[in-house]
Coordinates of C-alpha atoms in Angstrom, one line a residue:
Chain A
M134 CA -0.2 -0.2 -0.1
S135 CA 1.6 3.0 -0.7
K136 CA 1.7 6.2 1.4
P137 CA -0.7 8.7 2.1
A138 CA 0.0 11.8 0.2
I139 CA -1.2 14.1 3.0
Q140 CA -0.5 13.0 6.5
I141 CA -2.2 15.8 9.2
S142 CA -1.0 14.3 12.9
G143 CA -2.4 16.4 15.2
L144 CA -3.2 20.2 13.8
R145 CA -3.3 23.1 16.1
K146 CA -3.9 26.0 14.6
T147 CA -4.6 29.2 17.0
Y148 CA -4.3 33.2 16.2
G149 CA -4.3 34.2 19.5
K150 CA -7.4 33.7 21.8
V151 CA -9.1 31.9 18.1
V152 CA -8.6 28.4 17.5
A153 CA -8.7 28.0 14.0
V154 CA -8.5 24.0 14.0
D155 CA -7.6 22.2 16.7
G156 CA -6.3 18.4 16.8
L157 CA -7.2 17.5 13.3
D158 CA -6.3 14.3 11.8
L159 CA -6.1 13.3 8.6
E160 CA -5.1 11.0 6.1
I161 CA -5.2 11.8 2.1
E162 CA -4.9 8.3 0.5
T163 CA -2.0 9.2 -2.8
G164 CA -4.4 9.7 -6.0
E165 CA -7.8 10.2 -4.5
I166 CA -10.1 12.8 -5.2
F167 CA -11.3 14.6 -1.0
G168 CA -13.5 16.6 -0.6
L169 CA -12.8 19.1 2.5
L170 CA -16.3 20.2 3.2
G171 CA -17.1 22.4 6.8
P172 CA -19.7 25.9 7.3
N173 CA -17.3 29.5 6.6
G174 CA -14.4 29.2 9.8
A175 CA -14.4 26.5 10.8
G176 CA -10.9 25.5 9.8
K177 CA -10.9 24.2 5.9
T178 CA -8.8 27.3 4.3
T179 CA -5.8 27.3 7.5
T180 CA -5.9 23.0 6.9
I181 CA -5.1 23.7 3.6
A182 CA -2.2 26.9 4.2
T183 CA -0.7 24.4 7.1
I184 CA -0.2 21.9 3.8
L185 CA 0.7 24.4 1.6
G186 CA 3.5 25.9 3.9
V187 CA 2.7 29.4 4.4
S188 CA 0.8 28.8 7.6
R189 CA 3.2 27.1 10.6
P190 CA 1.1 24.4 13.0
T191 CA 1.1 26.1 16.1
G192 CA 1.1 22.1 17.3
G193 CA 1.1 19.2 15.4
S194 CA 2.2 17.7 12.2
V195 CA 1.6 18.0 8.4
T196 CA 3.3 16.1 6.1
V197 CA 3.3 15.9 2.2
F198 CA 4.6 12.7 0.3
G199 CA 7.1 12.0 2.7
L200 CA 8.4 16.0 3.4
D201 CA 7.5 17.9 6.8
S202 CA 5.7 21.0 5.9
V203 CA 7.5 23.3 7.9
R204 CA 10.7 22.3 7.4
S205 CA 9.9 21.6 3.8
A206 CA 7.5 24.6 2.4
R207 CA 8.9 25.6 -0.8
K208 CA 9.4 21.5 -2.0
I209 CA 6.0 21.0 -0.9
R210 CA 5.3 23.8 -3.1
A211 CA 6.9 22.6 -5.7
M212 CA 5.3 19.7 -6.4
T213 CA 1.6 21.3 -5.8
G214 CA -1.1 23.4 -7.6
Y215 CA -3.2 25.3 -6.3
V216 CA -6.1 27.5 -7.8
M217 CA -7.2 29.4 -4.9
Q218 CA -11.2 30.5 -4.4
Q219 CA -10.8 34.4 -6.3
I220 CA -9.8 33.8 -9.9
A221 CA -6.5 34.8 -9.2
L222 CA -4.2 36.1 -12.8
D223 CA -2.3 38.6 -14.4
R224 CA -5.7 40.6 -16.7
Y225 CA -3.1 43.0 -18.3
L226 CA -0.9 40.0 -19.9
T227 CA -2.3 36.9 -21.6
G228 CA -3.6 34.1 -21.0
R229 CA 0.2 32.7 -22.9
E230 CA 1.7 34.8 -20.2
N231 CA 0.5 34.2 -17.5
C232 CA 0.8 30.5 -18.5
R233 CA 5.0 31.2 -18.8
L234 CA 5.7 33.1 -15.6
H235 CA 3.7 30.3 -13.7
G236 CA 5.9 28.2 -15.5
E237 CA 9.0 29.9 -15.0
L238 CA 8.0 29.9 -11.5
F239 CA 8.1 26.4 -10.9
G240 CA 11.5 26.1 -12.6
L241 CA 10.5 25.1 -16.6
T242 CA 12.4 27.2 -19.1
G243 CA 13.3 27.3 -22.7
A244 CA 12.0 24.3 -25.1
N245 CA 10.6 22.6 -21.8
R246 CA 8.7 25.6 -20.5
D247 CA 7.0 26.9 -24.1
Q248 CA 5.7 22.9 -24.8
R249 CA 3.7 22.5 -21.3
V250 CA 2.1 25.5 -21.5
E251 CA 0.5 25.2 -25.2
E252 CA -0.1 21.5 -23.9
V253 CA -2.6 22.8 -21.0
L254 CA -3.5 25.3 -22.9
A255 CA -5.1 23.4 -25.2
W256 CA -6.1 20.7 -22.1
A257 CA -8.1 23.2 -20.9
D258 CA -9.7 24.0 -24.8
L259 CA -8.1 27.3 -24.1
L260 CA -5.3 27.5 -27.3
D261 CA -7.7 30.0 -29.7
A262 CA -7.7 32.6 -26.5
A263 CA -4.2 32.3 -25.2
G264 CA -3.5 35.0 -27.4
R265 CA -5.5 37.5 -26.0
V266 CA -5.2 39.7 -22.8
V267 CA -6.7 37.6 -20.0
N268 CA -8.7 41.6 -18.9
T269 CA -11.5 39.2 -22.0
Y270 CA -11.4 36.4 -20.9
S271 CA -15.6 35.6 -19.7
G272 CA -15.2 33.9 -16.1
G273 CA -15.2 29.9 -16.8
M274 CA -12.4 31.3 -19.3
M275 CA -10.4 32.6 -16.6
R276 CA -10.6 30.3 -14.1
R277 CA -10.1 27.3 -17.0
L278 CA -6.6 29.0 -17.2
D279 CA -6.1 29.4 -12.9
L280 CA -6.7 25.6 -13.4
A281 CA -3.9 24.8 -16.6
I282 CA -1.7 26.6 -14.6
S283 CA -1.8 24.7 -11.1
M284 CA -0.9 21.7 -13.9
L285 CA 1.9 23.2 -15.1
H286 CA 4.5 22.1 -13.1
Q287 CA 3.1 18.3 -13.3
P288 CA 1.8 18.8 -9.7
R289 CA 1.3 15.1 -7.8
L290 CA -0.6 17.3 -5.6
I291 CA -3.8 19.7 -6.9
V292 CA -5.6 21.7 -4.1
L293 CA -8.8 23.1 -4.5
D294 CA -9.8 25.8 -2.6
E295 CA -13.8 26.5 -4.2
P296 CA -12.3 26.1 -7.5
T297 CA -16.5 26.6 -8.9
L298 CA -17.9 29.3 -6.7
G299 CA -19.7 31.6 -8.8
L300 CA -20.1 30.0 -12.3
D301 CA -23.0 29.1 -14.3
I302 CA -23.3 25.8 -14.3
E303 CA -22.2 24.3 -17.1
T304 CA -19.1 25.4 -16.4
R305 CA -19.5 24.5 -13.0
R306 CA -19.4 20.5 -15.8
K307 CA -16.6 21.9 -17.6
L308 CA -14.4 22.1 -14.6
W309 CA -15.8 19.0 -12.9
A310 CA -14.8 17.2 -16.1
L311 CA -11.3 18.8 -16.2
I312 CA -11.0 17.2 -12.5
G313 CA -11.6 14.4 -13.9
R314 CA -9.2 14.4 -15.7
M315 CA -6.6 15.4 -13.4
K316 CA -7.5 12.3 -11.8
A317 CA -7.0 10.0 -14.6
Q318 CA -3.7 12.0 -14.7
G319 CA -2.5 10.1 -11.1
V320 CA -2.6 13.6 -9.5
T321 CA -3.9 13.6 -5.9
I322 CA -6.3 17.2 -5.7
L323 CA -7.6 17.9 -2.3
L324 CA -10.9 20.2 -2.7
T325 CA -13.1 22.5 -0.7
T326 CA -16.7 23.2 -1.9
H327 CA -20.3 25.0 -0.4
Y328 CA -21.8 22.1 -3.1
L329 CA -22.2 19.4 -1.3
E330 CA -23.8 17.8 -5.0
E331 CA -19.7 18.5 -6.1
A332 CA -17.9 17.1 -3.1
S333 CA -20.9 14.3 -3.6
R334 CA -20.3 13.7 -7.3
L335 CA -16.4 14.4 -7.5
C336 CA -14.8 12.7 -4.5
D337 CA -14.1 9.2 -3.3
R338 CA -14.0 10.4 0.4
V339 CA -15.0 13.9 2.4
G340 CA -14.1 14.9 5.1
I341 CA -16.6 17.5 7.4
M342 CA -15.0 20.5 9.6
H343 CA -16.3 22.5 12.0
K344 CA -15.2 23.9 15.0
G345 CA -11.6 23.2 13.9
K346 CA -12.4 19.6 14.7
L347 CA -13.5 16.7 11.9
V348 CA -16.9 15.9 12.6
G349 CA -17.2 13.1 9.2
L350 CA -15.3 11.0 7.2
G351 CA -15.2 8.7 4.4
P352 CA -17.1 8.3 1.2
P353 CA -20.1 10.0 0.5
E354 CA -22.1 7.5 -0.3
D355 CA -21.6 5.3 3.0
L356 CA -21.7 8.6 5.2
K357 CA -24.9 9.1 4.2
R358 CA -26.3 5.5 4.7
D359 CA -24.3 5.9 8.7
V360 CA -25.3 9.7 9.5
V361 CA -28.4 10.3 7.9
G362 CA -29.6 6.8 7.3
E363 CA -32.9 7.0 8.8
L364 CA -33.7 10.3 7.0
H365 CA -35.0 9.3 3.8
Q366 CA -38.4 10.6 2.7
L367 CA -41.2 9.7 1.4
Q368 CA -44.3 12.2 0.7
V369 CA -47.8 11.0 -0.4
T370 CA -50.7 14.1 -1.4
L371 CA -54.1 12.3 -0.8
S372 CA -57.3 14.2 -2.4
G373 CA -59.2 15.3 0.7
S374 CA -59.1 14.6 4.7
I375 CA -58.9 10.9 4.7
A376 CA -58.4 9.2 8.2
L377 CA -55.3 6.2 8.2
D378 CA -55.7 5.0 11.7
G379 CA -57.4 1.6 10.8
L380 CA -54.6 1.1 7.3
N381 CA -52.9 -0.2 9.8
L382 CA -49.0 1.6 8.2
P383 CA -45.4 0.5 9.6
V384 CA -44.6 4.1 9.9
R385 CA -46.4 7.2 11.1
P386 CA -47.0 9.9 8.7
E387 CA -46.7 13.9 9.5
R388 CA -48.9 16.0 8.0
E389 CA -46.8 18.9 6.6
N390 CA -48.6 21.5 4.3
G391 CA -51.6 18.9 3.3
H392 CA -49.0 16.2 2.7
L393 CA -48.4 13.1 4.8
V394 CA -45.2 13.0 5.0
F395 CA -43.2 9.8 6.3
N396 CA -39.5 9.0 7.8
A397 CA -38.5 5.7 7.4
A398 CA -35.2 3.1 6.2
P399 CA -36.4 2.5 2.1
E400 CA -37.6 -1.4 2.9
R401 CA -40.0 0.2 5.7
L402 CA -41.6 3.4 3.3
W403 CA -41.7 0.6 0.4
E404 CA -44.0 -1.1 2.2
T405 CA -45.9 1.8 3.4
L406 CA -46.3 2.9 -0.7
G407 CA -47.3 -0.3 -1.4
I408 CA -49.7 -0.6 1.5
L409 CA -51.5 2.8 0.6
Q410 CA -51.6 2.1 -2.9
H411 CA -53.7 -1.6 -2.3
T412 CA -56.3 0.6 -0.3
L413 CA -56.4 4.3 -0.9
P414 CA -55.8 3.6 -5.0
E415 CA -58.2 6.1 -6.3
E416 CA -57.0 9.1 -3.9
I417 CA -53.5 9.4 -4.0
Q418 CA -53.1 12.2 -6.2
M419 CA -48.7 12.6 -5.9
V420 CA -45.9 10.6 -4.7
S421 CA -42.0 12.0 -3.8
Y422 CA -39.1 10.3 -2.6
D423 CA -35.9 11.5 -1.4
Q424 CA -32.8 9.7 -0.3
P425 CA -30.7 11.2 1.9
T426 CA -27.9 13.4 0.6
L427 CA -24.8 15.2 1.4
D428 CA -25.9 18.4 2.2
D429 CA -27.9 16.0 5.6
V430 CA -24.8 14.6 6.2
F431 CA -23.7 18.2 6.5
L432 CA -26.4 19.8 8.4
K433 CA -26.2 17.0 11.0
L434 CA -23.3 16.9 11.7
T435 CA -22.8 21.3 11.6
N436 CA -25.8 21.5 13.0
S437 CA -25.3 24.3 10.3
E438 CA -27.2 26.4 7.5
V439 CA -25.2 25.7 4.0
R440 CA -24.5 28.4 2.4
A441 CA -24.1 28.7 -1.2
Chain B
M59 CA 2.9 13.0 -16.4
T60 CA 3.5 13.4 -13.0
A61 CA 6.7 14.4 -11.9
A62 CA 9.2 12.9 -10.0
V63 CA 11.8 15.5 -8.8
A64 CA 10.4 18.3 -6.7
R65 CA 13.0 21.4 -6.8
E66 CA 12.3 24.3 -4.9
T67 CA 12.9 27.8 -7.9
S68 CA 16.2 30.2 -7.0
F69 CA 15.4 33.4 -6.3
S70 CA 18.1 35.0 -8.8
R71 CA 15.7 33.3 -11.5
A72 CA 12.3 33.9 -9.7
S73 CA 13.6 37.9 -9.5
L74 CA 14.1 36.8 -13.6
A75 CA 10.2 35.5 -14.3
L76 CA 8.9 38.4 -11.9
T77 CA 10.6 41.3 -13.5
K78 CA 9.6 40.3 -16.9
R79 CA 6.0 40.1 -16.1
W80 CA 7.0 43.8 -15.4
L81 CA 8.1 44.9 -18.7
W82 CA 5.3 42.1 -20.5
R83 CA 2.5 44.6 -19.2
L84 CA 5.1 47.7 -19.8
R85 CA 5.2 46.6 -23.0
R86 CA 1.2 46.8 -23.1
E87 CA 1.3 50.5 -22.5
P88 CA 2.5 52.5 -25.2
M89 CA 1.3 55.8 -23.6
G90 CA 1.8 55.1 -20.0
I91 CA 6.0 54.8 -21.2
I92 CA 5.8 57.7 -23.4
A93 CA 3.7 59.9 -20.6
A94 CA 6.4 58.3 -17.9
L95 CA 9.7 59.6 -20.2
I96 CA 8.1 62.6 -21.4
Q97 CA 6.9 64.4 -18.1
P98 CA 10.3 64.5 -16.1
A99 CA 11.4 66.6 -19.9
I100 CA 8.2 69.0 -19.5
W101 CA 8.6 69.5 -16.5
L102 CA 12.8 71.0 -16.7
I103 CA 11.2 73.6 -20.6
L104 CA 8.0 74.1 -18.8
F105 CA 9.4 74.9 -14.8
G106 CA 12.6 75.5 -15.6
N107 CA 11.8 78.3 -18.2
L108 CA 9.3 79.3 -16.0
F109 CA 11.0 80.6 -12.6
Q110 CA 15.0 81.4 -14.9
N111 CA 14.0 84.8 -13.1
G112 CA 12.4 84.7 -9.9
V113 CA 13.9 82.3 -8.0
A114 CA 16.9 84.0 -5.5
G115 CA 19.9 82.4 -4.5
A116 CA 19.6 79.7 -8.2
E117 CA 22.4 81.2 -9.5
G118 CA 23.3 81.5 -13.4
N119 CA 21.6 79.1 -15.5
Y120 CA 18.2 78.0 -13.9
I121 CA 17.9 75.0 -15.9
A122 CA 21.1 73.8 -14.1
F123 CA 19.9 74.1 -11.1
M124 CA 16.0 72.3 -11.4
T125 CA 17.9 69.4 -13.5
A126 CA 19.1 67.9 -9.7
G127 CA 15.6 68.8 -8.1
V128 CA 13.9 67.7 -11.7
V129 CA 16.5 64.3 -12.4
V130 CA 16.0 63.3 -8.0
M131 CA 12.1 64.4 -8.4
T132 CA 11.4 62.0 -10.8
V133 CA 13.6 58.9 -8.9
F134 CA 10.8 59.8 -6.0
N135 CA 7.8 60.0 -8.0
G136 CA 8.3 57.2 -9.6
S137 CA 9.7 55.0 -6.7
M138 CA 6.3 56.4 -4.2
S139 CA 4.1 54.8 -6.5
G140 CA 6.3 52.0 -7.5
G141 CA 4.7 49.5 -4.2
V142 CA 0.5 49.9 -5.4
E143 CA 1.0 47.4 -8.3
I144 CA 2.4 44.9 -5.2
L145 CA -1.1 46.3 -3.1
F146 CA -2.9 45.9 -6.1
D147 CA -1.8 42.2 -6.2
R148 CA -2.4 41.6 -3.2
E149 CA -6.2 42.8 -3.4
S150 CA -6.9 41.0 -6.6
K151 CA -5.0 37.8 -4.9
M152 CA -2.0 37.9 -7.4
F153 CA 0.6 37.9 -4.8
E154 CA -1.1 35.3 -2.5
R155 CA -1.0 32.8 -6.0
L156 CA 2.5 34.4 -6.3
V157 CA 4.4 33.2 -2.4
A158 CA 2.8 29.9 -3.4
A159 CA 5.7 29.1 -5.7
P160 CA 8.2 27.1 -4.4
I161 CA 9.5 31.2 -4.9
P162 CA 11.5 32.6 -1.8
P163 CA 9.3 35.8 -1.3
L164 CA 11.3 38.5 -1.3
A165 CA 11.8 37.9 -4.6
V166 CA 8.5 39.2 -5.6
M167 CA 9.5 42.5 -3.9
T168 CA 13.2 42.5 -5.6
S169 CA 11.3 42.3 -9.0
R170 CA 9.8 45.3 -8.5
F171 CA 12.7 47.0 -7.1
G172 CA 14.2 45.9 -10.9
F173 CA 12.2 47.2 -12.6
V174 CA 11.2 50.1 -11.1
L175 CA 14.8 51.6 -10.0
G176 CA 15.4 50.6 -13.6
L177 CA 12.4 52.6 -15.4
T178 CA 13.4 55.6 -13.5
A179 CA 17.6 55.0 -14.6
I180 CA 16.4 55.5 -18.0
Q181 CA 14.3 58.6 -17.0
S182 CA 16.8 60.8 -15.4
T183 CA 18.7 59.4 -18.7
I184 CA 16.6 61.5 -20.5
I185 CA 16.4 64.1 -18.3
F186 CA 20.3 64.7 -19.2
L187 CA 19.3 64.5 -22.8
V188 CA 17.3 67.3 -22.5
S189 CA 19.2 68.8 -20.3
A190 CA 22.1 68.5 -22.2
A191 CA 20.1 69.9 -25.9
L192 CA 18.9 72.8 -24.1
G193 CA 23.3 73.9 -23.7
V194 CA 23.4 72.7 -19.9
E195 CA 26.5 71.3 -19.3
T196 CA 27.4 69.2 -16.9
A197 CA 30.4 70.0 -14.9
S198 CA 31.5 65.8 -13.9
G199 CA 31.4 65.0 -17.3
I200 CA 30.1 60.8 -18.0
G201 CA 31.4 59.8 -14.5
G202 CA 29.7 61.9 -12.1
Y203 CA 26.1 61.0 -14.7
L204 CA 27.0 57.2 -13.4
L205 CA 26.9 59.2 -9.7
I206 CA 24.0 60.9 -10.0
V207 CA 22.1 57.5 -11.2
L208 CA 23.6 56.2 -8.7
T209 CA 22.6 58.8 -5.7
G210 CA 18.8 58.5 -7.4
M211 CA 18.9 55.1 -7.2
L212 CA 19.6 54.9 -3.2
L213 CA 16.9 57.5 -2.0
G214 CA 14.7 54.8 -4.8
V215 CA 16.0 52.4 -3.0
G216 CA 14.2 54.2 0.5
I217 CA 11.3 56.2 -1.0
L218 CA 10.3 52.5 -3.0
G219 CA 10.9 50.9 0.7
L220 CA 8.0 53.6 1.5
S221 CA 5.8 52.6 -0.2
T222 CA 6.2 49.1 -0.5
A223 CA 5.9 49.0 3.2
L224 CA 2.6 51.2 3.2
A225 CA 1.7 48.7 0.0
F226 CA 2.0 45.7 2.4
G227 CA 0.9 47.0 5.5
L228 CA -3.0 48.6 4.2
S229 CA -5.7 46.3 3.1
N230 CA -6.5 48.4 -0.2
H231 CA -5.2 51.2 -3.0
G232 CA -7.4 54.3 -1.5
P233 CA -6.1 54.8 1.6
F234 CA -2.4 54.4 -0.1
F235 CA -2.6 57.1 -1.9
A236 CA -4.4 59.4 0.0
I237 CA -0.7 58.4 2.3
S238 CA 1.9 59.1 -0.5
S239 CA 0.0 62.1 -2.1
F240 CA 0.2 63.4 1.7
I241 CA 2.9 62.1 2.2
S242 CA 4.9 63.5 -1.8
L243 CA 4.3 67.4 -1.8
P244 CA 5.6 68.4 1.5
L245 CA 8.9 66.8 1.2
I246 CA 9.1 68.0 -2.4
F247 CA 9.2 71.4 -1.6
A248 CA 10.5 70.7 2.0
S249 CA 13.3 70.1 0.3
N250 CA 16.3 71.7 -1.8
A251 CA 14.8 70.9 -5.3
L252 CA 12.8 73.9 -6.3
A253 CA 14.8 76.6 -4.0
P254 CA 17.5 77.2 -1.8
I255 CA 17.2 76.0 2.2
E256 CA 18.7 79.0 2.6
N257 CA 16.1 81.4 1.2
M258 CA 13.7 79.1 2.9
P259 CA 12.0 79.9 6.5
G260 CA 14.1 78.6 9.7
W261 CA 11.8 75.9 10.9
L262 CA 11.5 74.1 7.2
Q263 CA 15.6 74.9 6.8
T264 CA 15.1 72.7 9.8
V265 CA 12.6 70.0 7.6
A266 CA 14.5 70.1 4.7
R267 CA 17.3 69.3 6.4
L268 CA 16.0 66.3 7.8
N269 CA 14.9 65.2 4.6
P270 CA 16.8 63.2 2.3
M271 CA 15.9 64.7 -0.5
S272 CA 17.3 67.0 0.1
Y273 CA 20.9 65.1 0.3
A274 CA 20.3 63.5 -3.2
I275 CA 19.6 66.6 -4.3
S276 CA 22.2 68.8 -3.2
N277 CA 24.8 66.2 -4.1
V278 CA 23.4 66.0 -8.0
R279 CA 23.1 69.8 -7.4
E280 CA 26.7 69.4 -7.4
L281 CA 27.8 67.1 -9.4
M282 CA 25.5 68.7 -12.2
L283 CA 27.6 72.4 -11.1
E284 CA 30.6 72.5 -9.4
G285 CA 31.7 69.0 -10.1
Y286 CA 33.0 66.1 -7.6
N287 CA 32.9 67.3 -4.0
W288 CA 33.9 64.6 -2.3
P289 CA 31.9 65.5 1.3
V290 CA 28.9 66.4 -0.2
L291 CA 28.7 63.0 -1.7
G292 CA 29.7 60.6 1.5
T293 CA 27.7 62.9 3.1
T294 CA 24.9 62.2 0.8
V295 CA 26.3 58.0 0.5
A296 CA 25.7 58.1 4.5
V297 CA 22.8 59.5 4.9
L298 CA 20.6 57.4 1.9
L299 CA 22.1 54.8 3.8
A300 CA 20.6 54.8 6.2
F301 CA 17.4 55.8 5.6
D302 CA 17.5 52.9 3.1
A303 CA 18.1 50.7 6.0
V304 CA 15.5 52.2 7.7
M305 CA 13.0 52.2 5.6
L306 CA 13.8 48.5 3.8
T307 CA 13.9 46.9 7.3
I308 CA 10.3 48.7 8.3
C309 CA 9.7 47.0 4.5
L310 CA 10.9 44.0 5.3
W311 CA 8.2 44.0 8.5
T312 CA 5.3 44.7 7.1
M313 CA 5.8 42.2 4.7
R314 CA 6.3 39.3 6.7
R315 CA 3.1 40.1 8.7
A316 CA 1.2 40.2 5.6
L317 CA 2.8 36.6 4.4
S318 CA 1.6 35.8 7.8

């Protein structure tokens, strides 16, 4: 079994009296897409800053591919691509010049640099726009350029901090495809996002942080099952007000806005629905079924509202 | 496709790459280049003729007297506004992105210093060429010209250190421009850029003698009008080096704070 890409042991980071990260233990496997989720102020950005060696831990340790984040910060940055929440490009340079600049900052020179620049521009489907000043790009193009730059030096780890924030769904889907291609190339990806559907779709595993601690960890499907497994929901709308007392339903409903709402494990809900369809076939007007989402997991573990 | 070797980028290579960035941007702003290069010459012609007969104590050719002031003011203005690009980078998060590369963060600062000081050296040369075209002869010759550029650089490092400290210390560019404007005019007028110190009121003479610009201007003026004056040159270099040391210390402190 290969060594973890990132190993965080007892990480603690304080700013004065404020505890940003409080004893975090986490391992991120090589080649996986790991989602770090949590409400604002949960400690995600501080954790990223310590991984990149930009911020020193108050306690504990972080290693990236076996390198200590304090002693080998620049070496870690040399093998890491970083896409920040805010698009950070020189808008007065062309797309190609931005790539060349960052290529040189990552030690690429001459023909090797130029070849990599053209490769990543093609990878991000930006070759046609590469000679244009970035100021003329759409938000989606800028984000694609951002991702392309993060791939220039062929990093082993890419940290994506809210990469799709504020983008329309079509652009988000394009970026998801690019992230999928990064993974296919063997890159380990650490992703933070407020779009839980995105985390659910992209991530092999997610960790949910709350008040500086890890409160949930695992594959999205496992977390849904383990944390909110009993919360599948069946909604049934009946015509008129019909008494259900004599039906002997396995799940007792709650009445909400004229609907019957049943919360239970899937098999008990299907049994309930079967009885209703058998005894009240004419009265059923509408049936809907909701599976638990990562949003439910998030809400249950953090007791907070999901912020878009 | 992942890289096998993690390599840090050296200070010199990072500084060179970041300096190229400023040159690429400059190339894209032809009007800015023209304005930056022509403005000092216009100052020289306009003010030199305007005050030709109006400033007591400026004996002889006032354009020759004022060339020193214009050189130093040009360095001062270029350096004072030179740090703002770092503040723009901080506002746009570009700075954060740059220091997430495997480079020494100091390279971001040194590239800016190199670019701004190089540009002001070119501006100073143009001022000399214009003043020569207007009949001004430099008493100390080509060697003096080099010492004048060096004096400008020494002053520029300190002023740019102040400007960069503001860029790292402030969170947005509004206060930067307010503070730099507030500092600039008093420093120019409380110096011997436009008139000799002896002609000023007593309190202003004291301020002018504490102003590093005055030392730079005195040295440049000596080299322009009189020739080599080693005591003045020595004092100027000592004062400006001390000024640079203080400003760079403050600048590095604010940069470390911004990074943390």
